[in-house]
XYZ file of C-alpha atoms in Angstrom:
531
model
C -43.452 7.296 -80.450
C -44.853 10.421 -83.312
C -43.810 13.272 -82.121
C -45.269 16.755 -83.037
C -45.244 20.558 -82.164
C -47.427 23.245 -81.196
C -47.884 26.944 -80.195
C -43.678 26.752 -80.208
C -43.315 23.445 -77.517
C -42.706 20.085 -78.133
C -45.527 17.807 -76.978
C -45.414 13.967 -77.076
C -47.427 11.058 -77.731
C -51.129 12.875 -76.193
C -49.379 16.502 -76.971
C -50.738 17.556 -74.080
C -48.227 20.574 -71.652
C -49.448 19.239 -68.946
C -47.292 14.804 -69.554
C -44.379 17.191 -71.350
C -43.657 18.475 -67.591
C -44.420 15.344 -65.957
C -41.873 14.479 -68.378
C -39.126 17.637 -67.453
C -39.778 16.771 -63.163
C -38.925 13.068 -63.449
C -35.620 13.793 -65.278
C -35.020 16.361 -62.548
C -35.285 13.800 -60.056
C -32.743 11.783 -61.622
C -30.297 14.736 -61.796
C -31.173 15.806 -58.243
C -28.064 13.116 -57.559
C -25.852 15.296 -58.410
C -26.734 17.457 -55.408
C -26.560 21.235 -57.440
C -29.555 23.372 -56.801
C -30.321 24.903 -60.108
C -31.579 28.338 -60.847
C -35.169 29.441 -61.692
C -36.284 30.401 -64.388
C -32.890 31.202 -66.564
C -35.353 30.869 -69.893
C -33.954 31.217 -73.274
C -34.984 29.751 -76.641
C -38.594 30.327 -78.784
C -40.087 27.658 -76.348
C -39.200 29.401 -73.223
C -40.643 32.729 -74.151
C -43.526 31.423 -75.096
C -43.657 29.527 -71.404
C -42.430 33.198 -70.102
C -45.452 34.902 -71.688
C -47.988 31.724 -70.536
C -47.115 32.933 -66.551
C -47.147 37.043 -67.056
C -50.291 36.495 -68.932
C -51.596 34.440 -66.369
C -50.719 37.511 -63.925
C -51.517 40.255 -65.313
C -54.878 38.581 -65.995
C -54.967 37.359 -62.366
C -54.849 41.009 -60.430
C -57.665 43.018 -62.719
C -59.893 40.097 -62.635
C -58.377 40.479 -58.493
C -57.804 37.155 -58.119
C -55.573 35.550 -54.946
C -52.273 36.308 -55.036
C -49.177 33.337 -56.849
C -46.699 31.864 -55.225
C -44.549 29.491 -56.501
C -43.976 26.089 -55.359
C -42.695 23.162 -55.223
C -43.379 19.666 -54.633
C -41.264 16.738 -51.890
C -38.442 15.075 -54.276
C -37.182 11.566 -53.385
C -32.958 11.484 -54.563
C -29.762 10.981 -52.393
C -28.783 13.728 -50.006
C -25.484 14.725 -48.468
C -24.813 16.280 -45.470
C -21.112 18.140 -45.319
C -19.642 20.184 -43.113
C -17.317 22.970 -45.165
C -14.369 24.859 -42.954
C -10.601 25.407 -43.441
C -7.797 24.183 -42.276
C -3.687 24.480 -42.308
C -1.747 21.453 -43.894
C 0.598 20.283 -41.779
C 2.995 16.635 -41.258
C 2.372 14.009 -39.276
C 5.889 12.454 -39.443
C 8.699 15.053 -37.631
C 12.041 13.834 -36.855
C 13.971 15.641 -34.621
C 17.787 16.068 -34.892
C 19.997 16.820 -32.140
C 23.635 17.453 -31.686
C 25.664 14.412 -29.634
C 28.313 16.545 -29.245
C 30.329 20.135 -29.981
C 31.272 19.176 -33.766
C 32.404 21.778 -35.830
C 29.764 21.614 -39.299
C 31.127 22.034 -42.958
C 27.616 21.765 -44.736
C 23.828 22.323 -43.727
C 20.664 22.614 -45.428
C 17.989 25.183 -44.800
C 14.439 25.649 -43.510
C 11.813 24.747 -46.494
C 14.636 22.679 -48.427
C 13.342 19.375 -50.503
C 15.319 16.193 -48.782
C 14.988 12.813 -50.309
C 15.488 10.290 -47.971
C 19.307 9.839 -47.223
C 19.906 12.854 -48.473
C 23.046 14.498 -46.613
C 21.005 17.237 -44.010
C 24.462 18.150 -42.132
C 27.694 17.562 -43.051
C 31.204 17.683 -40.187
C 34.644 18.299 -39.935
C 35.899 15.501 -40.722
C 39.344 15.881 -38.474
C 37.165 17.650 -35.735
C 34.895 14.963 -35.822
C 37.394 11.804 -35.488
C 38.851 13.911 -32.702
C 35.412 13.899 -30.532
C 34.560 10.073 -31.986
C 37.966 9.598 -29.624
C 37.000 11.398 -27.003
C 34.258 10.365 -26.890
C 35.283 6.646 -26.569
C 37.741 6.862 -24.169
C 35.415 8.471 -22.250
C 33.855 5.272 -22.184
C 36.355 3.222 -21.627
C 36.702 5.178 -18.200
C 33.723 4.948 -17.663
C 33.539 1.163 -18.095
C 37.000 1.100 -15.985
C 35.199 2.948 -13.185
C 32.826 0.247 -13.084
C 34.501 -2.582 -12.748
C 36.488 -1.499 -10.766
C 34.135 -0.637 -8.638
C 32.631 -3.961 -8.925
C 35.895 -5.814 -8.373
C 35.710 -3.574 -4.757
C 31.980 -4.745 -3.924
C 33.278 -8.492 -4.304
C 36.645 -8.199 -2.998
C 34.548 -6.089 0.525
C 32.384 -9.136 0.401
C 35.063 -12.075 0.515
C 36.833 -9.462 3.405
C 33.797 -9.109 5.634
C 33.348 -12.843 4.823
C 36.990 -14.357 6.302
C 37.013 -11.457 8.750
C 33.109 -12.873 10.123
C 35.261 -16.656 10.297
C 37.741 -15.212 11.803
C 35.856 -13.943 14.780
C 34.100 -17.230 15.340
C 37.497 -18.831 15.025
C 39.610 -16.026 17.490
C 36.235 -16.615 19.658
C 36.079 -19.637 20.760
C 39.975 -19.843 21.034
C 39.734 -16.621 23.694
C 37.511 -18.351 25.505
C 39.284 -22.351 25.585
C 42.330 -19.886 26.829
C 40.088 -18.084 29.209
C 39.428 -21.863 30.743
C 42.996 -22.858 30.749
C 43.959 -19.243 32.233
C 41.300 -20.047 35.283
C 42.256 -23.679 36.195
C 45.726 -22.437 36.321
C 45.409 -19.944 38.547
C 43.062 -21.967 40.845
C 45.809 -25.105 41.506
C 48.447 -22.056 41.985
C 48.636 -22.353 45.655
C 51.607 -19.432 45.991
C 49.622 -15.889 46.250
C 53.406 -14.116 45.269
C 53.006 -16.445 41.682
C 50.040 -15.187 40.641
C 50.678 -11.519 41.426
C 54.205 -12.703 39.075
C 52.169 -14.395 36.385
C 49.181 -11.436 36.354
C 52.167 -7.962 36.485
C 54.244 -9.961 33.839
C 51.087 -10.740 31.504
C 50.097 -6.997 31.781
C 54.508 -5.912 30.265
C 53.410 -8.715 27.655
C 50.142 -6.028 26.729
C 51.985 -3.409 26.899
C 54.865 -4.160 24.676
C 52.548 -5.451 22.250
C 50.598 -1.790 21.894
C 54.174 -0.387 21.735
C 55.548 -2.498 18.775
C 51.521 -1.539 17.640
C 52.832 2.390 18.321
C 56.067 2.001 16.415
C 54.395 0.734 13.384
C 52.085 3.469 13.093
C 55.074 5.827 13.710
C 57.163 4.355 10.872
C 54.439 4.004 7.998
C 53.088 7.654 9.012
C 53.598 8.660 5.649
C 51.729 5.466 3.741
C 48.779 5.519 6.740
C 48.625 9.154 5.986
C 49.336 10.087 10.512
C 49.386 13.810 11.014
C 51.967 15.451 12.926
C 50.331 15.610 15.236
C 48.941 12.092 15.472
C 52.930 10.769 15.415
C 53.833 12.784 18.221
C 50.460 11.643 20.257
C 52.207 7.806 19.472
C 55.068 8.801 20.470
C 53.619 9.663 23.895
C 51.574 6.956 24.265
C 55.228 4.301 23.251
C 56.749 6.315 26.382
C 54.074 5.981 28.731
C 53.622 2.272 28.017
C 57.692 1.494 28.556
C 57.219 4.017 31.721
C 54.977 0.722 32.661
C 57.446 -1.734 32.057
C 59.157 -0.423 33.993
C 57.493 0.339 37.089
C 55.415 -3.300 36.746
C 60.097 -4.730 36.505
C 60.685 -2.718 39.677
C 57.554 -3.859 41.202
C 58.235 -7.966 40.225
C 61.706 -7.468 41.495
C 60.420 -6.552 44.857
C 58.479 -10.182 44.953
C 59.856 -13.372 45.995
C 58.920 -17.446 45.871
C 59.721 -20.417 45.270
C 60.894 -23.047 42.995
C 57.651 -24.896 42.465
C 56.061 -21.277 42.146
C 58.372 -20.258 40.019
C 57.741 -22.525 37.355
C 53.763 -22.020 38.099
C 53.864 -18.781 37.971
C 55.428 -19.704 34.075
C 52.986 -21.958 32.929
C 50.514 -18.532 34.243
C 51.828 -15.987 31.873
C 52.470 -18.390 29.544
C 48.742 -19.054 28.978
C 47.797 -15.110 30.197
C 50.221 -14.287 26.909
C 48.159 -16.824 24.684
C 44.957 -15.172 25.734
C 46.078 -11.932 25.000
C 47.303 -13.083 21.476
C 44.226 -14.308 20.939
C 41.789 -10.765 22.454
C 43.927 -9.351 20.343
C 43.101 -10.923 17.245
C 39.487 -11.332 18.008
C 39.278 -7.478 18.423
C 41.713 -7.714 14.858
C 38.884 -9.871 13.375
C 36.090 -7.203 14.529
C 37.782 -4.356 13.386
C 38.081 -5.772 10.289
C 34.526 -6.553 9.809
C 33.048 -3.050 10.751
C 34.963 -1.635 8.475
C 33.812 -4.060 5.839
C 30.537 -3.384 6.888
C 31.072 -0.103 6.000
C 32.218 0.101 2.791
C 29.473 -2.361 1.676
C 26.448 -0.190 3.762
C 23.174 -1.969 3.340
C 21.374 -4.338 0.928
C 20.714 -1.136 -0.568
C 23.977 0.504 -1.194
C 25.215 -2.797 -2.147
C 22.508 -3.159 -4.688
C 23.345 0.690 -6.103
C 27.258 -0.418 -6.832
C 26.330 -2.556 -9.312
C 23.228 -0.089 -10.865
C 25.290 3.284 -11.558
C 27.833 1.299 -12.418
C 25.546 -0.469 -14.819
C 23.703 3.302 -15.954
C 26.818 4.700 -16.571
C 28.357 3.058 -18.542
C 25.401 2.483 -20.530
C 24.912 6.469 -21.438
C 28.732 6.531 -22.086
C 28.369 3.630 -24.314
C 24.936 5.967 -25.598
C 26.850 9.203 -26.168
C 29.378 6.740 -28.133
C 26.921 5.378 -30.090
C 25.199 9.639 -30.578
C 28.630 10.490 -32.014
C 29.214 7.403 -34.353
C 25.972 7.857 -36.025
C 26.677 10.584 -37.408
C 30.521 9.556 -39.252
C 29.304 10.187 -42.541
C 26.860 13.120 -41.995
C 22.712 13.580 -40.705
C 21.099 12.307 -43.151
C 17.019 12.389 -44.165
C 15.095 9.258 -42.266
C 12.725 10.574 -45.256
C 11.465 12.477 -48.347
C 10.194 16.000 -45.790
C 11.409 19.198 -45.478
C 13.456 21.206 -43.408
C 11.058 23.362 -40.305
C 13.483 24.487 -38.696
C 17.102 24.913 -38.638
C 19.057 26.290 -35.505
C 22.907 25.909 -37.326
C 25.187 27.290 -40.338
C 28.153 26.506 -41.771
C 31.178 27.144 -40.357
C 30.271 27.069 -37.066
C 30.349 23.703 -33.703
C 27.053 22.790 -32.612
C 25.953 22.778 -29.189
C 25.735 19.242 -27.383
C 22.129 17.710 -27.043
C 20.913 21.182 -28.542
C 18.403 20.190 -31.594
C 20.071 21.155 -34.801
C 17.325 20.378 -37.445
C 13.310 19.518 -38.039
C 12.628 17.187 -40.832
C 8.483 17.070 -42.000
C 7.532 14.689 -43.858
C 5.378 15.367 -47.445
C 4.281 12.112 -47.750
C 2.367 11.202 -44.557
C 0.281 15.412 -43.964
C -2.734 16.482 -42.500
C -4.967 19.699 -42.173
C -6.241 20.747 -38.588
C -9.079 22.397 -37.878
C -11.973 23.832 -35.270
C -15.434 22.586 -34.900
C -17.892 23.863 -32.628
C -19.455 21.253 -29.895
C -22.529 21.738 -32.443
C -21.006 20.097 -35.215
C -19.328 17.234 -32.579
C -21.535 14.497 -32.547
C -21.464 14.547 -36.727
C -17.641 13.985 -37.232
C -16.394 10.326 -36.523
C -13.227 8.907 -37.079
C -12.624 7.593 -40.863
C -15.398 9.704 -42.056
C -14.198 10.891 -45.336
C -13.311 14.461 -46.524
C -12.670 16.108 -49.650
C -10.072 18.919 -49.235
C -9.386 21.440 -51.939
C -5.706 22.664 -52.445
C -4.082 25.290 -54.836
C -6.959 24.613 -56.845
C -5.917 20.532 -56.466
C -8.943 18.286 -55.143
C -7.762 15.997 -52.856
C -8.741 12.729 -50.482
C -9.230 12.996 -46.998
C -10.175 10.598 -43.568
C -10.793 11.600 -39.922
C -8.082 10.429 -38.624
C -7.888 12.088 -35.116
C -10.655 14.135 -33.165
C -9.537 15.883 -29.556
C -10.568 14.899 -26.692
C -9.847 18.132 -25.213
C -12.003 21.173 -26.141
C -10.084 25.203 -25.768
C -11.689 28.591 -25.778
C -12.299 30.094 -28.750
C -11.645 33.736 -29.637
C -15.358 34.001 -29.909
C -15.827 33.110 -26.168
C -17.203 29.487 -27.680
C -15.394 26.127 -27.057
C -13.631 24.196 -29.913
C -12.655 20.769 -30.404
C -9.464 20.009 -32.420
C -10.082 17.968 -35.590
C -6.871 15.737 -37.797
C -7.730 15.053 -41.682
C -4.734 12.717 -43.473
C -4.206 13.518 -46.475
C -4.719 10.261 -48.275
C -3.067 11.293 -51.980
C -0.462 13.866 -50.679
C 1.607 15.405 -54.601
C 4.573 17.713 -54.679
C 2.193 20.523 -54.880
C 1.589 19.994 -51.399
C 2.924 22.554 -48.850
C 2.867 22.773 -45.220
C 1.084 25.742 -43.648
C -0.436 26.478 -46.225
C -4.428 26.692 -45.910
C -7.584 23.490 -47.424
C -10.923 24.250 -48.059
C -12.329 20.743 -46.324
C -15.262 19.472 -47.966
C -16.163 16.240 -44.986
C -19.459 14.012 -45.325
C -20.685 14.180 -42.052
C -23.970 12.122 -43.626
C -25.358 10.305 -46.427
C -28.669 8.383 -47.322
C -30.302 7.319 -50.552
C -33.969 7.749 -52.487
C -34.958 9.586 -49.348
C -37.556 13.064 -49.552
C -36.312 16.072 -49.527
C -37.462 19.793 -49.844
C -35.205 23.069 -51.350
C -33.990 24.370 -47.302
C -35.357 27.642 -48.311
C -38.568 26.760 -47.941
C -37.961 25.659 -44.259
C -38.882 27.873 -41.898
C -39.283 27.999 -37.794
C -40.172 29.302 -34.790
C -40.494 28.292 -31.290
C -42.455 25.209 -31.899
C -40.422 24.196 -34.670
C -39.682 23.405 -38.588
C -42.395 24.497 -40.869
C -43.223 24.866 -44.310
C -46.655 26.499 -45.931
C -48.301 24.308 -48.365
C -51.262 24.940 -50.760
C -53.970 23.303 -50.227
C -57.245 23.578 -51.916
C -55.995 26.669 -53.009
C -55.704 28.358 -49.297
C -52.234 28.631 -47.972
C -51.950 25.702 -45.012
C -48.558 25.621 -42.158
C -47.504 22.381 -41.243
C -44.649 21.205 -38.837
C -42.545 18.784 -40.537
C -39.566 16.459 -38.907
C -35.758 17.054 -40.714
C -33.590 14.980 -41.882
C -29.807 14.987 -42.552
C -29.467 18.742 -44.959
C -26.767 19.567 -47.643
C -26.086 23.501 -48.217
C -29.128 23.427 -50.756
C -31.437 20.439 -49.309
C -32.407 18.696 -46.601
C -34.124 15.594 -45.052
C -38.277 15.247 -44.507
C -39.058 12.193 -42.442
C -41.865 13.612 -41.167
C -44.913 15.718 -42.605
C -45.310 15.434 -46.093
C -45.994 13.619 -49.217
C -44.378 13.801 -52.362
C -47.631 15.211 -53.927
C -48.041 17.717 -51.297
C -47.472 21.783 -53.294
C -44.533 23.713 -50.457
C -44.449 27.294 -50.655
C -41.253 28.088 -51.938
C -40.969 31.934 -51.209
C -41.944 33.029 -48.207
C -43.261 36.870 -47.254
C -44.451 38.586 -44.519
C -47.687 38.927 -46.615
C -48.143 35.652 -46.600
C -50.614 34.405 -43.619
C -51.700 31.139 -43.243
C -55.497 30.709 -44.443
C -55.158 33.040 -47.177
C -56.667 32.185 -50.989
C -53.465 31.672 -53.325
C -52.490 30.588 -56.586
C -50.274 28.046 -56.894
C -47.559 28.426 -59.944
C -45.317 25.180 -59.967
C -41.812 26.278 -60.168
C -40.148 25.473 -63.223
C -35.906 24.744 -63.154
C -33.198 25.850 -65.837
C -33.369 21.809 -66.766
C -36.683 21.793 -66.806
C -36.922 24.127 -69.589
C -34.144 22.806 -71.991
C -35.953 19.354 -72.022
C -39.172 21.210 -73.145
C -37.592 23.324 -75.733
C -35.525 20.346 -76.605
C -35.617 19.688 -80.576
C -37.159 23.129 -81.318
């Protein structure tokens, strides 16, 4: 292709300024993909001076001839567009571990707040002798707890077995009582001598009194073992005296009763049968008393179950307490690379069981937390990518959490918390620092767009001013996504339209104007190329 020059402006084959400007516009459209707004009229070089002179000459000539006002225009262009939200947030760790004291143990050495540590580093070391004492102490407590559980379980099982035996004895002696009562009744009906029956009954009463004396004597003899008080011993002694007096009275009454030899033999059989019935009744009452005692010891089915559950729970807790101490046998070690964000301990002091000693925050898994308004909520989605600037370095991020609850802001409005995971953290990451966020909320390719400053709005919607046949025309448009510099035109404009770029209060619809295409720095550089 042959090239030449005319008046300092580089020309193409047809050697026309219009063709050269068209070429500059095409190049400008390609560079719009970088989304950088070009500054206007920053001209340089001899060609720029010539073009500037032409523009000034046109304006002066128009004024002198009382021509219409000159306005600068730009045509919609197609390119790629990204809608972004710019914000700032604070760097936080996504993985935090709290270290709690398992017991009261003397600290030998420990790290401090702000110290960076690597996975496996010892954060706290304990005095060896004191740690051994504490470990043995919890070991013994664990064993005692386990023994108590086994003892309770053994008592429970024994009570169950004893209750079963007592219930079996109740059934056994109840049958014996019933059988023996029938024997006594039969003997009584066969005896015709009333004195024989009377004596047999008196002798049975003496037998019952003697059994009671034997029982009271056992209580008094074993008072210490049974835990009886002096007052109780005194009471039982009184019972014995009363029974002895009753026996003397019964014997005296028997001595006043006479009968035949036959009657005596019948009376003896009846007395023996009645005494045996008394023994069976005594054993029956004893079995009933034992059954009641074992039932009370066992409780209801829930009490019985709780014996087992409480035993298992206490054993589990004591074993965990022992394991918690054992886990620190080689000191508290870092679970991952990070920084100490909290410390409540110091060397030479004792820990307090159950309280937090240290907090370790990961530096490998970090996030930036910031807030948005409800107007931005629909623009942000999980998985969106973001660019973050921290201490002059650039990092990539991903939206990983959008809070489901809004909170009241200081300005009276509501805000929603958003978290961005930093995909590529390095050693320059410091928790608590601010980070600048550039969040891409939407992107489109090959869309019609205009510089944002060309669009105005009123109560009816967004609009632009056009130059149509030398006259200002107001046209409403439908907008799409936007960046800081450009806005998408969905409806209302064509690429050939001339949109006024600088809107002033003097501009009115219907007024005549002279359109002057706006020229960027890059356009001028291409026009002066090769000079």
